[in-house]
Short mmCIF file of C-alpha atoms in Angstrom, two decimals:
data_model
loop_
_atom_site.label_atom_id
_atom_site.label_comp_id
_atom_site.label_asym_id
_atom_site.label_seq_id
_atom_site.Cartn_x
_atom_site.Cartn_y
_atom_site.Cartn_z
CA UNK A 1 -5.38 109.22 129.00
CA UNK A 2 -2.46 111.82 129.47
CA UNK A 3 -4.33 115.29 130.23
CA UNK A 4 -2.23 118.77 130.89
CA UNK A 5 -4.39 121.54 131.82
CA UNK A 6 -3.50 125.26 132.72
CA UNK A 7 -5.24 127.84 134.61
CA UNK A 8 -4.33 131.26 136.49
CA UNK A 9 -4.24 132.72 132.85
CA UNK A 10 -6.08 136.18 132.68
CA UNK A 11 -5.51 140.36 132.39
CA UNK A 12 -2.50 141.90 134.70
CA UNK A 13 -1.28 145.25 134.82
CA UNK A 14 2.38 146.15 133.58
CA UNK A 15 4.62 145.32 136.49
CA UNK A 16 2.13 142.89 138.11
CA UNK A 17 2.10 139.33 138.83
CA UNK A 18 0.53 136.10 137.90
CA UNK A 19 0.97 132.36 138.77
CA UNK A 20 0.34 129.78 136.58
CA UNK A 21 -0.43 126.30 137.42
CA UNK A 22 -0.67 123.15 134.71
CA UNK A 23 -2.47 120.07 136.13
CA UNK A 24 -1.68 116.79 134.88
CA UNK A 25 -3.46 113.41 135.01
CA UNK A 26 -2.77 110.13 133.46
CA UNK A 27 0.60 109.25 133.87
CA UNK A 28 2.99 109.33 136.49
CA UNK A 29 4.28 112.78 137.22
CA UNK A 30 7.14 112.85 139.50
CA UNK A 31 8.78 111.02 136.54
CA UNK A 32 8.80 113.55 133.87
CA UNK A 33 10.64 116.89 133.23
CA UNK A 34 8.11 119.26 131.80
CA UNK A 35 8.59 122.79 129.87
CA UNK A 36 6.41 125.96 129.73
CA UNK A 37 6.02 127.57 126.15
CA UNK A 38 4.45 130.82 125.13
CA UNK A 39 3.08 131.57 121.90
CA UNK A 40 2.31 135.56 120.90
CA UNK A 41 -1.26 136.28 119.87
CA UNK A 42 -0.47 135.79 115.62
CA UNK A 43 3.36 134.59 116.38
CA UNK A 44 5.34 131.28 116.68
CA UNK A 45 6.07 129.44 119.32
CA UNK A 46 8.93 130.66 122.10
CA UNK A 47 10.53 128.23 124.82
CA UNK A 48 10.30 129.72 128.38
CA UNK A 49 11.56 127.16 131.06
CA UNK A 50 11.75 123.79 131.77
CA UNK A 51 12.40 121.60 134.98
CA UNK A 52 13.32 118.32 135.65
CA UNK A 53 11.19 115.44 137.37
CA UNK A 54 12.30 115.98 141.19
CA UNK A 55 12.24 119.73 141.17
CA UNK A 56 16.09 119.79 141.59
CA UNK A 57 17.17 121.67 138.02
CA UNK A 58 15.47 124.32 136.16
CA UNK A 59 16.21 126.29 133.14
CA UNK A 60 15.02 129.29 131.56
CA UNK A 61 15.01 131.87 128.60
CA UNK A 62 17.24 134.58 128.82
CA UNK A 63 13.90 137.29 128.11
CA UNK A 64 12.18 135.79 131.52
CA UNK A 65 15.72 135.09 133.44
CA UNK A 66 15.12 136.67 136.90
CA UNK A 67 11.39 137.66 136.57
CA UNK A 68 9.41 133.97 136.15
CA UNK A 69 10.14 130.98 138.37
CA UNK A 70 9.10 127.33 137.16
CA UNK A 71 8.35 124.91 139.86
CA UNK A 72 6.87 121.62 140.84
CA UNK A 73 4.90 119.93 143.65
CA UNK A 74 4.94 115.99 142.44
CA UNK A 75 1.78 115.09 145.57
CA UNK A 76 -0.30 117.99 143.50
CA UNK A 77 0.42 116.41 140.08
CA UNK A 78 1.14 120.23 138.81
CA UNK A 79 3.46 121.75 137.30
CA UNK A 80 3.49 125.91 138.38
CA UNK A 81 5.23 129.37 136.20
CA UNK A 82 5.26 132.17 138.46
CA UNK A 83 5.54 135.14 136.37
CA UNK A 84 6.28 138.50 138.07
CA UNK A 85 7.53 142.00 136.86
CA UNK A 86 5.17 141.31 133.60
CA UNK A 87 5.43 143.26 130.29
CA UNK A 88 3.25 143.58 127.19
CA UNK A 89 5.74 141.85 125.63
CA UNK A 90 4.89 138.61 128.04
CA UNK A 91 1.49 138.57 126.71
CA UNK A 92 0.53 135.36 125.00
CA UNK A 93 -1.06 131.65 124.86
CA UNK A 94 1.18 129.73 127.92
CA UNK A 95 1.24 125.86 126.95
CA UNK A 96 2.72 123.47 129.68
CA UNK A 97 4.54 120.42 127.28
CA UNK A 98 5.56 116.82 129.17
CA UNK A 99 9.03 115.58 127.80
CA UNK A 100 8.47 111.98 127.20
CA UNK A 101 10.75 108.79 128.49
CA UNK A 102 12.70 108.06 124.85
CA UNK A 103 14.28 111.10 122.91
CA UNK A 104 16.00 114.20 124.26
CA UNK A 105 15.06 116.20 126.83
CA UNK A 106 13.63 119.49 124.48
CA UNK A 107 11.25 116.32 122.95
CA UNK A 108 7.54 117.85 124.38
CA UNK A 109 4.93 114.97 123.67
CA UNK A 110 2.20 115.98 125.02
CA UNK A 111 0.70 119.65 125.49
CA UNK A 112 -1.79 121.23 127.67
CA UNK A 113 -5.07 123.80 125.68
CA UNK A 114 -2.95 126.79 126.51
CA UNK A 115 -3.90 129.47 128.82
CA UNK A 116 -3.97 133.39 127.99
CA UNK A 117 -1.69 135.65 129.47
CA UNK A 118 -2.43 139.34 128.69
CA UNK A 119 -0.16 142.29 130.42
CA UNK A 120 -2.20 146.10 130.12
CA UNK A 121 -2.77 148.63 131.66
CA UNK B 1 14.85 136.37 115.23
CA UNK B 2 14.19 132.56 115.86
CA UNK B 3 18.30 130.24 115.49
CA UNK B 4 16.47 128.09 113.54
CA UNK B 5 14.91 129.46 110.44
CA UNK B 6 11.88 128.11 108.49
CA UNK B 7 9.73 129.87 105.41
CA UNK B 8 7.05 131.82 106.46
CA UNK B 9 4.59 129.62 104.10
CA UNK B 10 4.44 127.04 101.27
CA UNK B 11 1.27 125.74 99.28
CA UNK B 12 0.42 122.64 97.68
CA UNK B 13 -2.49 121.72 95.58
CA UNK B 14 -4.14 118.34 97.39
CA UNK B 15 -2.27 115.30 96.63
CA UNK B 16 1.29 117.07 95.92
CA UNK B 17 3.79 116.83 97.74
CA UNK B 18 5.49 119.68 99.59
CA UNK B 19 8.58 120.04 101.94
CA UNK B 20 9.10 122.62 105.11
CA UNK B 21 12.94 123.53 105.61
CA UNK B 22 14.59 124.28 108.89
CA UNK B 23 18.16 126.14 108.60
CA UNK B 24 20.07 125.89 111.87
CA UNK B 25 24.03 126.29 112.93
CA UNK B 26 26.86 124.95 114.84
CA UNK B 27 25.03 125.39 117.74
CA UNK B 28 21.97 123.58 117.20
CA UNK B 29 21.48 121.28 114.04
CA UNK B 30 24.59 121.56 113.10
CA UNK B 31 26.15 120.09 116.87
CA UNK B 32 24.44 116.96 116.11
CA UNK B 33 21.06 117.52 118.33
CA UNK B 34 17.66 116.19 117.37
CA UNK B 35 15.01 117.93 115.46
CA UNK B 36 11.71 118.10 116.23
CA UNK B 37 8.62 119.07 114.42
CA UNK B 38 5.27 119.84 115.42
CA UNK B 39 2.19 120.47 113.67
CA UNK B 40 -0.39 123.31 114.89
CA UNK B 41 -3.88 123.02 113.32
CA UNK B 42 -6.25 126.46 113.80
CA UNK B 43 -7.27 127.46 117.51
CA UNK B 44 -5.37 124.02 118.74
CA UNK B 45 -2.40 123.57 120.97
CA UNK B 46 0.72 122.28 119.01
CA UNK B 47 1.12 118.06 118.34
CA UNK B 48 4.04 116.45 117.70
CA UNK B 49 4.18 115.12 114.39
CA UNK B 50 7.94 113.90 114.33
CA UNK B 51 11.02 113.72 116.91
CA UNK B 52 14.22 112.71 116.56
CA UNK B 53 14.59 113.97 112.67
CA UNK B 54 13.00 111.12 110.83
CA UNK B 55 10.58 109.42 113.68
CA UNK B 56 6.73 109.36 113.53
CA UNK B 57 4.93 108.91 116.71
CA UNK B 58 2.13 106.70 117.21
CA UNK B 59 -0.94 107.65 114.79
CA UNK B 60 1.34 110.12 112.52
CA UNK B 61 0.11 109.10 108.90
CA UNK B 62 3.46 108.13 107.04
CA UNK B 63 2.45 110.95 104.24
CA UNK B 64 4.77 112.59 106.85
CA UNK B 65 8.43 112.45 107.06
CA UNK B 66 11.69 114.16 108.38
CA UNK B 67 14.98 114.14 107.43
CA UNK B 68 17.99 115.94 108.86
CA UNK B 69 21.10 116.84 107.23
CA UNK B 70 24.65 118.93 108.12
CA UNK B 71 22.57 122.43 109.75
CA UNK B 72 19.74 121.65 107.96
CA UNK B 73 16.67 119.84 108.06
CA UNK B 74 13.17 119.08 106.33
CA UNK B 75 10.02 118.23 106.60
CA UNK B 76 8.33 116.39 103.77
CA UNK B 77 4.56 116.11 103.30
CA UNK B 78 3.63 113.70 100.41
CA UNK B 79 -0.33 113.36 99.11
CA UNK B 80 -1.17 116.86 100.92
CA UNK B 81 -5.06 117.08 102.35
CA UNK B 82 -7.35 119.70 103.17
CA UNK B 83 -6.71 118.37 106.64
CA UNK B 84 -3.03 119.04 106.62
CA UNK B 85 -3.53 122.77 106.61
CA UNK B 86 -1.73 124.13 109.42
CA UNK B 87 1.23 126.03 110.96
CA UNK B 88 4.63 123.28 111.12
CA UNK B 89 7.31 124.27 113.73
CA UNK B 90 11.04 122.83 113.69
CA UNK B 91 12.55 122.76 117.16
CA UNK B 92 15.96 121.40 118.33
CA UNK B 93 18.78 122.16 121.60
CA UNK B 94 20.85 124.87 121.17
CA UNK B 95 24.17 125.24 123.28
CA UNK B 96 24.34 128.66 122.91
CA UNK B 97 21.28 128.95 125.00
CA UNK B 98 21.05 126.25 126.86
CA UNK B 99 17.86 125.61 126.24
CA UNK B 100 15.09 124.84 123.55
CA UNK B 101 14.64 126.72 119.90
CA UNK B 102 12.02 126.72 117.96
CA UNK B 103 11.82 128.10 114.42
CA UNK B 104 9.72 130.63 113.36
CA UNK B 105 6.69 128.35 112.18
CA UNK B 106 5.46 127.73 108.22
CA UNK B 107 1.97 128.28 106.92
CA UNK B 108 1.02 125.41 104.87
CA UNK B 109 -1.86 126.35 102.66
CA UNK B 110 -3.71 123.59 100.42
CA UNK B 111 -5.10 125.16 97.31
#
């Protein structure tokens, strides 16, 4: 059974940091790109970053370019957001998505519970 | 402002059928990518309910459909249930931003 699961999710201060990690289980990792999405408390659904299966290519939203960092470590089976210089704005539900083997690569399949972000002071 | 642009809700009475539109541009839709939609029942995480316009994965009822056409596409839910209540996103590429879009989700309420 494919299971995502976040954690590192909680309060941080304006300006702070936070790292969150996505564990996955049931299928074979190191062979799937995978994508972090945010949702707003009450709002839709924003893309934030994905990366491809080795590591090697990473992409991002232009309203987290140069503050959150999406990485990989394929032995762990988990997928990792490092989120620093946070907002208010940044708070929300973070969802780590798999990209499955047929369609394109913005496809997510599967999703992980979510995990709550919230920035305050 | 989400590229891809969806109405904020629709309602059906049980059994009707109802359909969820997704407005793009040149730069998404419109370019020829893939749209997605996913379906996001109360307190849940989001499911995938078709991909590649008009494909149902595994365990989708086929009361659900997609179509896709020009900069436009649509979701189509025929012999609505209580069940079915839920917030339906559209998502697709855009080359604009080089990455993922999602529109701006549609409340489907069954009266």
């Amino acid at each position: 059974e494919v299971q995502l699961v976040e954690s590192g999710g909680g309060l941080v201060q304006p300006g702070g940091s936070l790292r969150l990690s996505c564990a996955v289980s049931g299928f074979t990792f190191s062979s799937y790109w995978m994508h972090w999405v945010r949702q707003a408390p009450g709002k839709g659904l924003v893309w934030v970053s994905r990366i491809n299966s080795d590591g090697s290519s990473t992409s991002y939203a232009d309203s987290v370019k140069g503050r959150f960092t999406i990485s990989r470590d394929n032995a762990k089976n988990t997928l990792y957001l490092q989120m620093n210089s946070l907002r208010a704005e940044d708070t929300a539900v973070y969802y780590c998505a798999r990209v499955p083997d047929y369609g394109d690569y913005v496809l997510l399949d599967y999703w992980g519970q979510g995990i709550l972000v919230t920035v305050s002071s | 402002q989400s590229l891809l642009t969806q109405p904020p809700s629709v309602s059906g009475a049980p059994g009707q059928r109802v359909t969820i539109s997704c407005t793009g541009s040149s730069s998404n839709i419109g370019a020829g990518y893939d749209v997605h939609w996913y379906q996001q029942l109360p307190g849940t995480a989001p499911k995938l309910l078709i991909y590649g316009n008009s494909n149902r994965p595994s365990g989708v009822p086929d009361r659900f459909s997609g179509s896709k056409s020009g900069t436009s596409a649509s979701l189509a839910i025929t012999g609505l249930q209580a069940e079915d209540e839920a917030d339906y996103y559209c998502q697709s590429y855009d080359s604009s931003l080089s990455g993922s879009v999602f529109g701006g989700g549609t409340k489907l309420t069954v009266l």
